[in-house]
Coordinates of C-alpha atoms in Angstrom, one line a residue:
M542 CA 106.9 130.1 95.4
F543 CA 107.0 128.0 92.3
L544 CA 108.7 129.6 89.3
K545 CA 106.6 130.6 86.3
L546 CA 109.6 129.9 84.1
V547 CA 110.1 126.4 82.7
A548 CA 111.6 123.8 84.9
L549 CA 113.6 120.8 83.8
S550 CA 111.9 117.7 85.3
V551 CA 111.8 113.9 85.2
L552 CA 108.6 112.0 85.9
L553 CA 109.1 108.6 87.4
V554 CA 106.1 106.4 86.6
L555 CA 105.9 103.0 88.1
A556 CA 104.6 100.2 85.9
S557 CA 104.2 97.5 88.4
S558 CA 104.3 96.8 92.2
I559 CA 107.8 97.5 93.4
E560 CA 109.0 97.2 97.0
N561 CA 110.3 100.4 98.5
D562 CA 111.5 101.8 101.8
F563 CA 108.1 103.0 103.0
G564 CA 105.8 100.1 102.3
G565 CA 105.1 97.0 100.2
Q566 CA 107.7 95.1 102.2
D567 CA 107.9 92.8 105.2
V568 CA 105.0 93.6 107.5
S569 CA 107.1 93.4 110.7
R570 CA 109.8 95.7 109.3
Y571 CA 107.2 98.2 108.1
A572 CA 105.5 98.1 111.5
K573 CA 108.8 98.7 113.3
M574 CA 109.5 101.7 111.0
L575 CA 106.1 103.2 112.0
R576 CA 106.7 102.6 115.7
D577 CA 110.1 104.3 115.4
Q578 CA 108.3 107.3 113.9
G579 CA 106.0 107.5 116.9
F580 CA 102.8 106.1 115.4
T581 CA 100.3 104.4 117.9
E582 CA 99.5 100.7 117.6
K583 CA 96.0 101.7 116.4
E584 CA 97.5 103.9 113.7
I585 CA 100.0 101.2 112.7
A586 CA 97.2 98.6 112.3
E587 CA 95.2 101.0 110.1
L588 CA 98.3 101.8 107.9
L589 CA 99.2 98.1 107.6
Q590 CA 95.7 97.4 106.4
E591 CA 95.8 100.2 103.9
D592 CA 99.2 98.9 102.7
E593 CA 97.8 95.4 102.3
D594 CA 94.7 96.6 100.4
D595 CA 97.0 98.6 98.0
R596 CA 99.2 95.6 97.3
E597 CA 96.2 93.4 96.6
K598 CA 94.9 96.0 94.2
L599 CA 98.2 96.1 92.4
D600 CA 98.4 92.3 92.2
E601 CA 95.1 92.3 90.3
E602 CA 96.3 94.9 87.8
D603 CA 97.5 94.2 84.3
D604 CA 100.9 95.8 84.1
S605 CA 101.3 95.3 80.3
Y606 CA 101.6 98.8 78.9
S607 CA 102.7 99.8 75.4
W608 CA 105.3 102.4 74.9
S609 CA 102.8 104.5 73.0
E610 CA 101.0 105.0 76.3
A611 CA 104.1 106.5 78.0
N612 CA 104.2 110.3 78.2
G613 CA 107.0 111.8 76.1
Y614 CA 107.4 108.8 73.9
D615 CA 104.5 109.2 71.5
D616 CA 105.6 108.8 67.9
C617 CA 109.3 108.8 69.0
K618 CA 111.4 107.0 66.4
D619 CA 114.9 108.1 67.6
P620 CA 116.4 105.2 69.7
E621 CA 118.8 107.7 71.5
F622 CA 115.9 109.0 73.5
M623 CA 114.4 105.6 74.3
C624 CA 115.7 103.4 77.1
W625 CA 115.6 100.2 75.2
R626 CA 119.0 98.6 75.6
K627 CA 120.8 95.3 75.5
G628 CA 119.4 93.1 78.3
S629 CA 117.7 89.8 79.2
E630 CA 115.1 87.9 77.2
D631 CA 112.0 88.9 79.2
G632 CA 110.8 92.3 80.1
V633 CA 110.1 95.3 77.9
L634 CA 110.7 95.9 74.2
R635 CA 114.0 97.4 73.0
N636 CA 115.5 98.5 69.7
K637 CA 118.5 96.6 68.4
R638 CA 120.3 97.2 65.2
H639 CA 121.7 94.2 63.3
H640 CA 123.5 94.6 60.0
G641 CA 121.6 97.7 59.2
S642 CA 118.2 96.3 60.3
I643 CA 116.2 97.1 63.4
H644 CA 114.2 94.6 65.4
M645 CA 112.6 94.4 68.8
E646 CA 113.8 92.5 71.8
K647 CA 113.0 92.3 75.5
D648 CA 114.8 94.0 78.4
V649 CA 113.9 94.1 82.1
S650 CA 116.3 96.9 82.8
C651 CA 113.9 99.4 81.3
P652 CA 110.3 98.9 82.5
K653 CA 107.5 100.6 80.7
P654 CA 106.0 103.6 82.5
K655 CA 102.5 103.1 83.7
P656 CA 100.1 105.7 82.1
L657 CA 99.3 108.6 84.3
S658 CA 95.6 108.2 83.4
K659 CA 95.7 104.9 85.3
I660 CA 97.7 106.2 88.2
C661 CA 95.5 109.3 88.7
A662 CA 92.4 107.2 88.6
E663 CA 93.7 105.5 91.8
Y664 CA 95.2 108.5 93.6
E665 CA 94.5 112.2 93.2
C666 CA 97.0 114.1 91.1
P667 CA 97.5 117.8 90.7
H668 CA 95.6 119.6 87.9
I669 CA 97.7 119.6 84.7
E670 CA 97.1 120.4 81.1
H671 CA 98.9 118.6 78.3
L672 CA 100.5 121.1 75.9
N673 CA 101.1 120.7 72.2
I674 CA 104.8 121.1 72.5
S675 CA 105.8 117.5 72.5
G676 CA 108.9 116.1 70.8
C677 CA 110.8 112.9 70.8
G678 CA 111.7 111.9 74.3
F679 CA 109.8 114.5 76.3
E680 CA 106.4 116.1 76.9
A681 CA 105.3 119.5 77.9
R682 CA 102.5 120.2 80.3
K683 CA 101.1 123.1 82.4
L684 CA 100.9 122.6 86.1
F685 CA 98.2 124.7 87.6
A686 CA 98.5 126.9 90.7
A687 CA 97.8 125.0 93.9
S688 CA 98.8 124.5 97.5
W689 CA 101.4 121.9 98.4
V690 CA 102.8 120.8 101.8
L691 CA 106.6 121.1 101.8
T692 CA 109.7 120.4 103.9
D693 CA 113.4 120.7 103.2
I694 CA 115.6 117.7 102.4
D695 CA 118.6 117.7 104.7
L696 CA 121.7 117.4 102.4
S697 CA 124.3 117.4 105.2
G698 CA 124.3 113.6 105.4
S699 CA 123.5 110.9 103.0
M700 CA 120.9 111.5 100.3
E701 CA 118.9 108.4 101.4
A702 CA 118.8 109.7 105.0
G703 CA 117.7 113.1 104.0
Y704 CA 115.0 111.8 101.7
K705 CA 113.6 109.4 104.3
A706 CA 113.5 112.1 107.0
A707 CA 111.6 114.5 104.7
F708 CA 109.2 111.8 103.6
W709 CA 108.3 110.9 107.2
K710 CA 107.6 114.5 108.1
L711 CA 105.1 114.9 105.3
F712 CA 103.7 111.4 105.9
K713 CA 103.0 112.4 109.6
Y714 CA 101.3 115.6 108.4
I715 CA 98.8 113.8 106.2
N716 CA 98.2 111.3 109.1
G717 CA 97.1 113.9 111.6
A718 CA 100.1 116.1 112.5
N719 CA 98.1 119.2 111.6
D720 CA 96.0 121.8 113.5
Q721 CA 92.8 120.1 112.5
G722 CA 94.0 116.7 113.5
V723 CA 92.6 115.3 110.2
K724 CA 93.9 112.4 108.1
I725 CA 94.5 113.5 104.6
D726 CA 94.5 111.2 101.6
M727 CA 97.8 110.5 100.0
T728 CA 98.3 112.0 96.6
V729 CA 100.8 111.6 93.8
P730 CA 103.4 112.5 92.8
V731 CA 106.0 112.9 95.6
V732 CA 107.9 115.9 94.2
N733 CA 111.6 116.6 94.9
R734 CA 112.9 120.0 93.8
W735 CA 116.6 120.6 93.4
H736 CA 117.7 124.2 93.5
M737 CA 121.0 125.0 91.7
N738 CA 123.3 127.8 91.0
D739 CA 124.8 128.9 87.6
K740 CA 127.4 126.1 87.9
Y741 CA 124.7 123.5 88.4
E742 CA 125.7 122.9 91.9
V743 CA 122.9 121.9 94.3
L744 CA 122.2 124.7 96.8
G745 CA 119.2 123.0 98.5
A746 CA 116.4 120.6 98.0
D747 CA 112.8 120.1 99.2
M748 CA 110.1 117.5 99.1
A749 CA 106.4 118.2 98.6
F750 CA 103.0 116.5 98.6
Y751 CA 100.1 117.9 96.6
I752 CA 97.2 119.0 99.0
P753 CA 94.0 117.1 97.9
S754 CA 91.3 119.3 96.3
V755 CA 89.0 118.9 99.3
H756 CA 91.6 120.8 101.4
Q757 CA 92.9 123.2 98.8
S758 CA 90.7 126.2 100.0
N759 CA 91.7 125.7 103.7
P760 CA 94.8 123.4 104.1
P761 CA 95.4 122.1 107.6
V762 CA 98.4 123.9 109.2
P763 CA 101.3 121.5 110.0
T764 CA 102.2 121.2 113.7
D765 CA 105.8 120.6 112.8
D766 CA 107.5 124.0 112.3
S767 CA 109.8 122.4 109.6
V768 CA 106.7 121.6 107.5
T769 CA 105.0 124.4 105.6
I770 CA 102.1 125.0 103.2
D771 CA 103.5 126.5 100.0
N772 CA 101.4 128.1 97.2
W773 CA 102.8 127.4 93.8
D774 CA 102.0 129.5 90.7
D775 CA 101.2 128.1 87.3
A776 CA 104.3 126.5 85.7
I777 CA 105.3 124.9 82.4
I778 CA 107.0 121.6 83.0
Y779 CA 109.0 119.6 80.4
D780 CA 109.1 116.0 81.5
R781 CA 110.5 112.6 80.6
A782 CA 108.9 109.4 81.9
F783 CA 110.5 106.1 82.8
G784 CA 109.3 103.0 84.7
G785 CA 110.8 101.0 87.5
H786 CA 112.3 102.0 90.9
R787 CA 115.7 103.4 90.4
T788 CA 117.8 105.0 93.2
D789 CA 121.2 105.3 91.5
E790 CA 122.5 108.8 90.8
A791 CA 124.1 107.8 87.5
F792 CA 120.7 106.7 86.1
Y793 CA 119.0 110.0 87.0
K794 CA 121.9 112.0 85.5
K795 CA 121.6 110.1 82.3
E796 CA 117.8 110.7 82.1
F797 CA 118.3 114.4 82.7
E798 CA 120.9 114.6 80.0
L799 CA 118.6 112.8 77.6
L800 CA 115.8 115.3 78.5
W801 CA 118.2 118.2 77.9
K802 CA 119.2 116.8 74.5
A803 CA 115.6 116.2 73.5
L804 CA 114.7 119.8 74.3
F805 CA 117.8 121.1 72.6
K806 CA 116.8 119.3 69.4
E807 CA 113.5 121.2 69.5
N808 CA 115.3 124.6 70.2
I809 CA 113.8 124.8 73.7
T810 CA 115.9 126.3 76.5
P811 CA 114.6 125.4 79.9
Y812 CA 115.1 127.2 83.2
T813 CA 118.3 125.6 84.6
K814 CA 118.3 126.6 88.2
M815 CA 115.7 124.0 89.2
A816 CA 115.5 120.3 88.5
I817 CA 112.5 118.2 89.6
T818 CA 111.9 114.5 90.1
A819 CA 108.3 113.4 90.5
G820 CA 107.8 109.9 91.8
Y821 CA 104.6 108.0 91.1
T822 CA 105.5 104.9 93.0
R823 CA 102.9 103.5 95.3
P824 CA 102.5 105.6 98.4
G825 CA 102.8 103.9 101.8

């Protein structure tokens, strides 16, 4: 059950088409991954077509977004909580101090987050309400109660292996591995929850997909015993957005630290036994 207390979270919002381990990559490699997961040739053909359609749609999009559109950055003047930093000559804007003055430069190391309004127009998102508790470098929102499909992330091996295994279990569920045998539309975000003790040591983790509204009243039951339907209560989430596709642990740690500092400046103490990452990268 989702905690009603506040949870520390980071929202990853993709600003452009980025290749990842589950799609948007070499067609033959993606097809092999699907075969390895037990999909039929017919199912593979359908998924490859969906992937191609998604990529064509992304290619047509204008990925030029202003920082004012990014959640948690509205009216933010403090450069400590922005990810503008020294970098190359093309990319996104960054702050640079020079002999007491501030001017703007470009930096590809810090892509602009794509606005959630645009993402949620393409894929169904859970019901949220923006709260008037925003400060520099973060945003507050209410996540309304709903059903999610959930599976544990195996932390006994590498993080990448555990993440992939969890993703495929949920991906199979929405592609018919359920008691109704129905295909369920992909939603965003893909949520990872990290459960910690008082020493901030990770005790366990799980991954979840939001159940689309058409199935909320009667979610199909997973046929895999390691996949469950979980009913989450209302929750207040403090989030911080950044663009791009980052997998390095140090980057996530830095973003969580910046989120914590931003909340501390506003005298907000979040619930510290759960951290959340919510990925809005293109499904598939």
